[in-house]
């Protein structure tokens, strides 16, 4: 599985993250906060641009100071936002308050009336998919209308343009009306995609049985996907391809927080595939990027550059098979 190039169109949210400062501070004890770009899709975009790729985002932000903060951050990281639309009314940007601590970690997510759910068919139909080498999205875009229908329309248009579809399951229960709706929609989305990335719980959720997550990942590849990455936390990952399965371990690190690993993994993985790396090496590059991000403050600012990632891989042994 390789990608033709490193130009990506990403459908999904951009928001603001607050981190109590200094690291280790509990939110309820904080008097200072560090602000940075947030939202899984925007974070993946940052990971890609820092690794030398090009990323354009398709989403909506609130027409207020928080939305403008997100736009300014996208500009700062070099993420294209020609297809990021500001919306007024009661819509508000997503906000996450996330602690830089492992023990008793707390993340508080504000998603009521989320602006990114206002994305419409017109937003995705305005994109020239032929300019890109792949489409990436995260599961949250499917949690509410009109964003859900718009995202599926984006899938159709991207497929028609010959783009591989890359799907990060990214299940967030608080965004969905019910677990049953989420499972049905995720299965529909996964069946359309070429690359599906998720953890054991997420694949188990898609399967409707948490003991059958690996079976679900295998089933998706058997039905036509090129690649499914089944992540198992500290136990590493099983990557299922049309040619067989690859087991990989994780890079040990002194984690500062548990968040950001999935977004950085996706960025490292797709950058590797775009650079022509074999699947195993691309997965390990994603794992290394994840290890680096959990050891740093923030998500977007913690994403490694190409040089930082190369240095990390040079000084850390290839983990044994899980």
Coordinates of N, CA and C in Angstrom, one line a residue, residues 64-277:
X64 N -16.4 33.8 15.5 CA -16.1 34.5 16.7 C -14.6 34.4 17.0
X65 N -14.2 34.9 18.1 CA -12.8 35.0 18.5 C -12.2 33.6 18.5
X66 N -12.9 32.6 19.0 CA -12.3 31.2 19.1 C -12.2 30.6 17.7
X67 N -13.2 30.9 16.8 CA -13.0 30.4 15.4 C -11.9 31.1 14.7
X68 N -11.7 32.4 15.0 CA -10.6 33.1 14.4 C -9.2 32.6 14.9
X69 N -9.2 32.2 16.2 CA -8.0 31.6 16.8 C -7.6 30.4 16.0
X70 N -8.6 29.5 15.7 CA -8.4 28.3 15.0 C -7.9 28.6 13.6
X71 N -8.5 29.6 12.9 CA -8.0 30.0 11.6 C -6.6 30.5 11.6
X72 N -6.2 31.3 12.6 CA -4.9 31.8 12.7 C -3.9 30.7 12.9
X73 N -4.3 29.7 13.7 CA -3.4 28.6 14.0 C -3.2 27.7 12.7
X74 N -4.3 27.5 11.9 CA -4.1 26.8 10.7 C -3.1 27.5 9.8
X75 N -3.2 28.8 9.7 CA -2.3 29.6 8.9 C -0.9 29.4 9.4
X76 N -0.7 29.4 10.7 CA 0.6 29.3 11.3 C 1.3 28.0 10.9
X77 N 0.5 27.0 10.9 CA 1.1 25.6 10.5 C 1.1 25.4 9.0
X78 N 0.6 26.3 8.2 CA 0.6 26.1 6.8 C -0.4 25.1 6.3
X79 N -1.6 25.0 7.0 CA -2.7 24.1 6.6 C -3.6 25.0 5.7
X80 N -3.9 24.5 4.5 CA -4.8 25.3 3.6 C -6.2 25.3 4.2
X81 N -6.9 26.5 4.2 CA -8.2 26.7 4.7 C -9.2 27.4 3.8
X82 N -8.9 27.2 2.5 CA -9.8 27.7 1.5 C -11.2 27.1 1.6
X83 N -11.3 25.9 2.2 CA -12.6 25.3 2.4 C -13.0 25.2 3.8
X84 N -12.5 26.1 4.6 CA -13.0 26.3 6.0 C -13.9 27.5 6.1
X85 N -15.2 27.2 6.4 CA -16.2 28.2 6.4 C -16.6 28.7 7.8
X86 N -16.7 30.0 8.0 CA -17.1 30.5 9.3 C -18.7 30.5 9.4
X87 N -19.2 30.1 10.5 CA -20.7 30.0 10.6 C -21.1 30.8 11.9
X88 N -22.2 31.6 11.7 CA -22.7 32.4 12.8 C -23.8 31.7 13.7
X89 N -24.6 32.5 14.3 CA -25.7 31.9 15.1 C -25.2 31.3 16.4
X90 N -25.8 30.2 16.8 CA -25.4 29.6 18.1 C -24.3 28.6 18.0
X91 N -23.8 28.3 16.8 CA -22.7 27.4 16.7 C -21.4 27.9 17.3
X92 N -20.7 26.9 18.0 CA -19.5 27.3 18.7 C -18.4 26.3 18.4
X93 N -17.2 26.8 18.3 CA -16.1 25.9 18.1 C -15.9 24.9 19.3
X94 N -15.4 23.7 18.9 CA -15.1 22.8 20.0 C -13.9 23.3 20.8
X95 N -14.0 22.9 22.1 CA -13.0 23.4 23.1 C -12.6 22.2 24.0
X96 N -11.4 21.9 24.1 CA -10.9 20.8 25.0 C -10.0 21.4 26.1
X97 N -10.3 21.0 27.3 CA -9.4 21.3 28.4 C -8.7 20.0 28.9
X98 N -7.4 19.9 28.6 CA -6.7 18.7 28.7 C -5.5 18.8 29.6
X99 N -5.4 17.9 30.6 CA -4.2 18.0 31.5 C -3.0 17.3 31.0
X100 N -1.8 17.8 31.3 CA -0.6 17.2 30.9 C -0.1 16.4 32.1
X101 N -0.8 15.3 32.3 CA -0.5 14.4 33.5 C -1.1 13.0 33.1
X102 N -0.5 12.0 33.6 CA -1.0 10.6 33.3 C -1.9 10.2 34.5
X103 N -1.4 10.3 35.7 CA -2.2 9.9 36.9 C -3.5 10.7 37.0
X104 N -4.6 10.0 37.1 CA -5.9 10.7 37.3 C -6.1 11.8 36.2
X105 N -5.7 11.5 35.0 CA -5.8 12.5 33.9 C -7.3 12.8 33.7
X106 N -7.5 14.1 33.4 CA -8.8 14.6 33.1 C -8.8 15.4 31.8
X107 N -9.8 15.1 30.9 CA -10.0 15.8 29.7 C -11.5 16.2 29.7
X108 N -11.7 17.5 29.5 CA -13.1 18.0 29.5 C -13.3 18.6 28.1
X109 N -14.3 18.0 27.4 CA -14.5 18.4 26.0 C -15.9 19.1 25.9
X110 N -15.9 20.3 25.2 CA -17.1 21.0 25.0 C -17.5 20.9 23.5
X111 N -18.6 20.2 23.3 CA -19.0 20.0 21.9 C -20.5 20.3 21.7
X112 N -21.1 21.1 22.6 CA -22.5 21.4 22.4 C -22.7 22.4 21.3
X113 N -23.6 22.1 20.3 CA -23.8 23.0 19.2 C -22.5 23.2 18.4
X114 N -21.7 22.2 18.2 CA -20.4 22.3 17.5 C -20.5 22.8 16.1
X115 N -19.6 23.8 15.8 CA -19.6 24.5 14.5 C -19.3 23.5 13.4
X116 N -18.4 22.6 13.7 CA -18.0 21.7 12.6 C -19.1 20.8 12.1
X117 N -20.2 20.6 12.9 CA -21.3 19.8 12.4 C -22.2 20.6 11.4
X118 N -21.9 21.9 11.2 CA -22.6 22.7 10.2 C -22.1 22.5 8.8
X119 N -21.1 21.7 8.6 CA -20.6 21.4 7.3 C -21.7 20.9 6.4
X120 N -21.8 21.3 5.1 CA -22.8 20.9 4.3 C -22.3 20.3 3.0
X121 N -23.3 19.8 2.2 CA -22.9 19.2 0.9 C -22.2 20.2 0.0
X122 N -22.6 21.5 0.1 CA -22.0 22.5 -0.7 C -20.5 22.7 -0.4
X123 N -20.2 22.5 0.9 CA -18.8 22.6 1.4 C -17.9 21.6 0.7
X124 N -18.4 20.3 0.7 CA -17.5 19.3 0.1 C -17.6 19.2 -1.4
X125 N -18.7 19.7 -2.0 CA -18.8 19.7 -3.4 C -17.9 20.8 -4.0
X126 N -17.5 21.8 -3.2 CA -16.6 22.9 -3.7 C -15.2 22.5 -3.9
X127 N -14.8 21.3 -3.4 CA -13.4 20.8 -3.4 C -13.1 20.2 -4.7
X128 N -11.9 20.5 -5.2 CA -11.3 19.9 -6.4 C -10.5 18.7 -6.0
X129 N -11.1 17.5 -5.9 CA -10.4 16.4 -5.3 C -9.3 15.9 -6.2
X130 N -9.3 16.2 -7.5 CA -8.2 15.8 -8.4 C -6.9 16.4 -8.0
X131 N -6.9 17.4 -7.2 CA -5.6 18.1 -6.8 C -4.9 17.3 -5.7
X132 N -5.5 16.2 -5.1 CA -5.0 15.6 -4.0 C -4.6 14.1 -4.2
X133 N -3.9 13.6 -3.3 CA -3.5 12.2 -3.4 C -4.2 11.2 -2.5
X134 N -5.0 11.8 -1.5 CA -5.8 10.9 -0.6 C -6.7 11.9 0.2
X135 N -7.8 11.3 0.6 CA -8.7 12.0 1.5 C -8.6 11.3 2.9
X136 N -8.5 12.1 3.9 CA -8.5 11.6 5.3 C -9.7 12.2 6.1
X137 N -10.3 11.4 6.9 CA -11.3 11.9 7.8 C -11.3 11.1 9.1
X138 N -11.9 11.7 10.1 CA -12.0 11.1 11.4 C -13.5 10.9 11.7
X139 N -13.8 9.9 12.5 CA -15.2 9.5 12.7 C -16.1 10.5 13.2
X140 N -15.6 11.5 13.9 CA -16.5 12.5 14.5 C -17.4 13.2 13.5
X141 N -16.9 13.4 12.2 CA -17.6 14.1 11.2 C -19.0 13.4 10.9
X142 N -19.1 12.1 11.3 CA -20.3 11.4 11.0 C -21.4 11.4 12.1
X143 N -21.0 12.1 13.2 CA -21.9 12.0 14.4 C -23.2 12.8 14.3
X144 N -23.3 13.8 13.4 CA -24.5 14.6 13.4 C -24.7 15.2 12.0
X145 N -25.9 15.5 11.7 CA -26.2 16.2 10.4 C -26.2 17.7 10.6
X146 N -25.8 18.4 9.5 CA -25.6 17.9 8.1 C -24.2 17.4 7.8
X147 N -23.4 17.4 8.8 CA -22.0 17.0 8.6 C -21.9 15.5 8.1
X148 N -22.8 14.7 8.6 CA -22.7 13.2 8.2 C -22.9 13.1 6.7
X149 N -24.0 13.6 6.2 CA -24.3 13.4 4.8 C -23.3 14.1 3.9
X150 N -22.8 15.3 4.4 CA -21.7 16.0 3.7 C -20.4 15.1 3.6
X151 N -20.1 14.5 4.7 CA -18.9 13.7 4.7 C -19.0 12.5 3.7
X152 N -20.2 11.8 3.8 CA -20.4 10.7 2.8 C -20.4 11.2 1.4
X153 N -20.9 12.4 1.1 CA -20.8 13.0 -0.2 C -19.3 13.2 -0.6
X154 N -18.6 13.7 0.3 CA -17.1 13.9 0.1 C -16.4 12.6 -0.2
X155 N -16.8 11.5 0.4 CA -16.3 10.2 0.1 C -16.6 9.8 -1.3
X156 N -17.8 10.0 -1.7 CA -18.3 9.6 -3.1 C -17.5 10.4 -4.1
X157 N -17.3 11.7 -3.9 CA -16.6 12.6 -4.9 C -15.1 12.2 -4.9
X158 N -14.5 11.9 -3.8 CA -13.1 11.6 -3.7 C -12.9 10.2 -4.4
X159 N -13.7 9.3 -4.2 CA -13.6 8.0 -4.9 C -13.7 8.1 -6.4
X160 N -14.7 9.0 -6.8 CA -14.9 9.2 -8.2 C -13.6 9.8 -8.9
X161 N -12.9 10.6 -8.1 CA -11.7 11.2 -8.5 C -10.4 10.3 -8.4
X162 N -10.7 9.1 -7.9 CA -9.6 8.1 -7.8 C -8.8 8.2 -6.6
X163 N -9.2 8.9 -5.5 CA -8.5 9.0 -4.3 C -8.7 7.9 -3.3
X164 N -7.7 7.4 -2.7 CA -7.9 6.4 -1.6 C -8.5 7.2 -0.4
X165 N -9.4 6.5 0.3 CA -10.1 7.1 1.5 C -9.4 6.5 2.7
X166 N -9.0 7.4 3.6 CA -8.3 7.0 4.9 C -9.2 7.4 6.0
X167 N -9.5 6.5 6.9 CA -10.5 6.7 8.0 C -9.9 6.4 9.3
X168 N -9.9 7.4 10.2 CA -9.5 7.2 11.6 C -10.8 7.1 12.4
X169 N -11.1 5.9 12.9 CA -12.4 5.7 13.5 C -12.8 6.7 14.6
X170 N -11.8 7.0 15.5 CA -12.0 8.1 16.4 C -13.4 8.2 17.1
X171 N -13.8 7.2 17.7 CA -15.1 7.1 18.4 C -15.2 7.9 19.6
X172 N -16.0 8.9 19.6 CA -16.3 9.8 20.8 C -17.8 9.7 21.2
X173 N -18.1 8.8 22.2 CA -19.5 8.6 22.5 C -20.3 9.9 22.7
X174 N -19.7 10.9 23.3 CA -20.5 12.1 23.7 C -21.0 12.9 22.5
X175 N -20.4 12.6 21.3 CA -20.8 13.3 20.1 C -22.0 12.6 19.4
X176 N -22.4 11.4 19.8 CA -23.4 10.6 19.1 C -24.7 10.6 19.8
X177 N -25.8 10.5 19.0 CA -27.2 10.3 19.6 C -27.3 9.0 20.3
X178 N -26.7 7.9 19.8 CA -26.8 6.6 20.4 C -25.6 5.7 19.9
X179 N -25.3 4.7 20.6 CA -24.2 3.8 20.2 C -24.7 3.0 19.0
X180 N -25.9 2.7 18.9 CA -26.4 1.9 17.7 C -26.3 2.7 16.4
X181 N -26.6 4.0 16.5 CA -26.4 4.8 15.3 C -25.0 4.9 14.9
X182 N -24.1 5.1 15.9 CA -22.7 5.2 15.6 C -22.1 3.9 15.0
X183 N -22.5 2.8 15.5 CA -22.0 1.5 15.0 C -22.4 1.3 13.5
X184 N -23.7 1.7 13.2 CA -24.2 1.5 11.9 C -23.5 2.4 10.9
X185 N -23.3 3.7 11.3 CA -22.7 4.7 10.4 C -21.2 4.4 10.2
X186 N -20.5 4.0 11.3 CA -19.1 3.7 11.2 C -18.9 2.5 10.3
X187 N -19.7 1.5 10.4 CA -19.6 0.3 9.5 C -19.8 0.7 8.1
X188 N -20.8 1.6 7.8 CA -21.0 2.0 6.4 C -19.8 2.8 5.9
X189 N -19.2 3.7 6.8 CA -18.0 4.4 6.3 C -16.8 3.5 6.1
X190 N -16.6 2.6 7.1 CA -15.5 1.7 7.0 C -15.5 0.9 5.7
X191 N -16.7 0.5 5.3 CA -16.8 -0.4 4.1 C -16.4 0.4 2.8
X192 N -16.4 1.7 2.9 CA -16.0 2.5 1.7 C -14.6 2.8 1.6
X193 N -13.8 2.6 2.7 CA -12.5 3.1 2.8 C -11.4 2.1 2.4
X194 N -10.2 2.7 2.1 CA -9.1 1.9 1.7 C -8.1 1.6 2.9
X195 N -8.1 2.6 3.8 CA -7.2 2.5 5.0 C -8.1 2.8 6.2
X196 N -8.2 1.9 7.2 CA -8.9 2.1 8.4 C -8.0 2.0 9.6
X197 N -8.0 3.0 10.4 CA -7.1 3.0 11.6 C -8.0 3.1 12.9
X198 N -7.7 2.3 13.8 CA -8.5 2.4 15.1 C -7.9 1.6 16.2
X199 N -8.4 1.7 17.4 CA -7.8 0.8 18.5 C -8.8 -0.4 18.6
X200 N -8.4 -1.2 19.5 CA -9.2 -2.5 19.7 C -10.6 -2.2 20.2
X201 N -10.8 -1.2 21.0 CA -12.1 -0.8 21.5 C -13.0 -0.3 20.3
X202 N -12.4 0.5 19.5 CA -13.1 1.1 18.3 C -13.5 0.1 17.3
X203 N -12.6 -0.8 17.0 CA -13.0 -1.9 16.0 C -14.0 -2.8 16.7
X204 N -13.9 -3.1 18.0 CA -14.9 -3.9 18.7 C -16.2 -3.2 18.7
X205 N -16.2 -1.9 18.8 CA -17.5 -1.2 18.8 C -18.1 -1.3 17.4
X206 N -17.3 -1.2 16.3 CA -17.9 -1.3 15.0 C -18.4 -2.7 14.8
X207 N -17.8 -3.7 15.4 CA -18.3 -5.1 15.2 C -19.5 -5.4 16.0
X208 N -19.8 -4.5 17.0 CA -21.0 -4.8 17.8 C -20.7 -5.8 19.0
X209 N -19.4 -6.1 19.1 CA -18.9 -7.0 20.1 C -17.4 -6.7 20.4
X210 N -17.1 -6.3 21.6 CA -15.8 -5.8 21.9 C -14.7 -7.0 21.8
X211 N -15.2 -8.2 21.8 CA -14.2 -9.3 21.6 C -14.0 -9.6 20.2
X212 N -14.7 -9.0 19.2 CA -14.5 -9.3 17.8 C -13.9 -8.1 17.0
X213 N -13.2 -7.3 17.7 CA -12.6 -6.1 17.0 C -11.6 -6.5 15.9
X214 N -10.8 -7.5 16.2 CA -9.8 -7.9 15.2 C -10.4 -8.6 14.1
X215 N -11.5 -9.4 14.4 CA -12.2 -10.0 13.3 C -12.8 -8.9 12.3
X216 N -13.3 -7.8 12.9 CA -13.9 -6.7 12.1 C -12.8 -6.1 11.2
X217 N -11.6 -5.9 11.8 CA -10.5 -5.3 11.0 C -10.2 -6.2 9.8
X218 N -10.1 -7.5 10.1 CA -9.8 -8.5 9.1 C -10.9 -8.5 8.0
X219 N -12.1 -8.4 8.5 CA -13.3 -8.5 7.6 C -13.3 -7.3 6.6
X220 N -12.9 -6.1 7.1 CA -12.8 -4.9 6.2 C -11.8 -5.1 5.1
X221 N -10.7 -5.7 5.4 CA -9.7 -5.9 4.4 C -10.1 -7.0 3.4
X222 N -10.8 -8.1 4.0 CA -11.3 -9.1 3.1 C -12.3 -8.6 2.1
X223 N -13.0 -7.6 2.5 CA -14.1 -7.0 1.7 C -13.6 -5.9 0.8
X224 N -12.3 -5.6 0.8 CA -11.7 -4.7 -0.2 C -10.8 -3.6 0.3
X225 N -10.7 -3.3 1.6 CA -9.8 -2.3 2.1 C -8.4 -2.8 1.8
X226 N -7.5 -1.8 1.7 CA -6.1 -2.2 1.4 C -5.3 -2.4 2.7
X227 N -5.8 -1.8 3.8 CA -5.0 -1.7 5.0 C -5.9 -1.4 6.2
X228 N -5.8 -2.2 7.3 CA -6.4 -1.9 8.5 C -5.4 -2.0 9.7
X229 N -5.3 -0.9 10.4 CA -4.3 -0.9 11.6 C -5.1 -1.1 12.9
X230 N -4.9 -2.2 13.5 CA -5.7 -2.5 14.8 C -4.7 -2.2 15.9
X231 N -4.9 -1.1 16.6 CA -4.0 -0.7 17.6 C -4.4 -1.3 19.0
X232 N -3.4 -1.7 19.8 CA -3.7 -2.3 21.1 C -3.0 -1.7 22.2
X233 N -2.7 -0.4 22.2 CA -2.1 0.3 23.2 C -0.6 -0.2 23.4
X234 N -0.3 -0.5 24.7 CA 1.0 -1.0 25.0 C 1.4 -2.3 24.3
X235 N 0.4 -3.0 23.8 CA 0.7 -4.3 23.1 C 1.1 -4.1 21.7
X236 N 1.1 -2.9 21.2 CA 1.5 -2.6 19.8 C 0.3 -2.6 18.9
X237 N 0.5 -3.1 17.7 CA -0.5 -3.1 16.7 C -0.4 -4.3 15.7
X238 N -1.6 -4.6 15.2 CA -1.6 -5.7 14.1 C -2.1 -4.9 12.9
X239 N -1.3 -5.0 11.9 CA -1.7 -4.3 10.6 C -2.1 -5.4 9.6
X240 N -3.3 -5.3 9.1 CA -3.8 -6.3 8.2 C -3.8 -5.7 6.8
X241 N -3.2 -6.5 5.9 CA -3.1 -6.1 4.5 C -3.6 -7.2 3.6
X242 N -3.7 -6.9 2.3 CA -4.1 -7.9 1.4 C -3.2 -9.1 1.3
X243 N -1.9 -8.8 1.7 CA -0.9 -9.9 1.6 C -0.6 -10.6 3.0
X244 N -1.3 -10.2 4.0 CA -1.0 -10.8 5.3 C -1.1 -9.8 6.5
X245 N -0.6 -10.3 7.6 CA -0.6 -9.4 8.8 C 0.8 -9.1 9.3
X246 N 0.9 -7.9 9.9 CA 2.2 -7.5 10.4 C 2.0 -7.1 11.8
X247 N 2.8 -7.6 12.7 CA 2.8 -7.3 14.2 C 3.9 -6.3 14.5
X248 N 3.6 -5.3 15.2 CA 4.7 -4.3 15.6 C 4.5 -3.9 17.1
X249 N 5.6 -3.6 17.7 CA 5.5 -3.1 19.1 C 5.5 -1.6 19.1
X250 N 5.6 -1.1 20.4 CA 5.6 0.4 20.5 C 7.0 0.8 21.0
X251 N 7.2 2.1 20.8 CA 8.4 2.8 21.4 C 8.1 3.2 22.8
X252 N 8.9 2.8 23.7 CA 8.8 3.2 25.1 C 9.2 4.7 25.3
X253 N 8.4 5.4 26.1 CA 8.7 6.8 26.3 C 8.2 7.2 27.7
X254 N 8.7 8.3 28.2 CA 8.2 8.9 29.5 C 7.0 9.7 29.1
X255 N 5.8 9.2 29.2 CA 4.6 9.9 28.7 C 4.2 11.0 29.7
X256 N 3.9 12.2 29.2 CA 3.4 13.3 29.9 C 1.9 13.3 30.0
X257 N 1.3 12.8 29.0 CA -0.2 12.8 28.9 C -0.6 11.6 28.0
X258 N -1.9 11.2 28.0 CA -2.3 10.1 27.1 C -2.9 10.6 25.8
X259 N -3.0 11.8 25.6 CA -3.7 12.4 24.4 C -2.7 12.7 23.3
X260 N -3.3 12.7 22.0 CA -2.5 13.1 20.9 C -1.9 12.0 20.1
X261 N -1.8 10.8 20.7 CA -1.1 9.7 20.1 C -1.8 9.3 18.8
X262 N -3.1 9.2 18.8 CA -3.8 8.7 17.6 C -3.6 9.7 16.4
X263 N -3.6 11.0 16.6 CA -3.5 11.9 15.5 C -2.0 11.9 15.0
X264 N -1.1 11.8 15.9 CA 0.3 11.8 15.4 C 0.6 10.5 14.7
X265 N 0.0 9.4 15.2 CA 0.2 8.1 14.5 C -0.3 8.2 13.1
X266 N -1.5 8.7 12.9 CA -2.0 8.8 11.6 C -1.1 9.7 10.7
X267 N -0.6 10.8 11.2 CA 0.3 11.7 10.4 C 1.5 11.0 10.0
X268 N 2.2 10.3 10.9 CA 3.4 9.5 10.6 C 3.1 8.4 9.7
X269 N 2.0 7.7 9.8 CA 1.7 6.6 8.9 C 1.5 7.1 7.5
X270 N 0.6 8.0 7.3 CA 0.3 8.5 5.9 C 1.5 9.2 5.3
X271 N 2.3 9.9 6.1 CA 3.5 10.5 5.5 C 4.5 9.4 5.1
X272 N 4.6 8.3 5.8 CA 5.4 7.2 5.4 C 4.9 6.5 4.1
X273 N 3.6 6.3 4.0 CA 3.1 5.7 2.8 C 3.3 6.6 1.6
X274 N 3.2 7.9 1.8 CA 3.4 8.9 0.7 C 4.8 8.9 0.3
X275 N 5.8 8.6 1.3 CA 7.2 8.6 0.9 C 7.6 7.3 0.4
X276 N 6.7 6.4 0.2 CA 7.1 5.1 -0.4 C 7.7 4.1 0.6
X277 N 7.5 4.3 1.9 CA 8.0 3.3 2.9 C 7.1 2.0 2.8

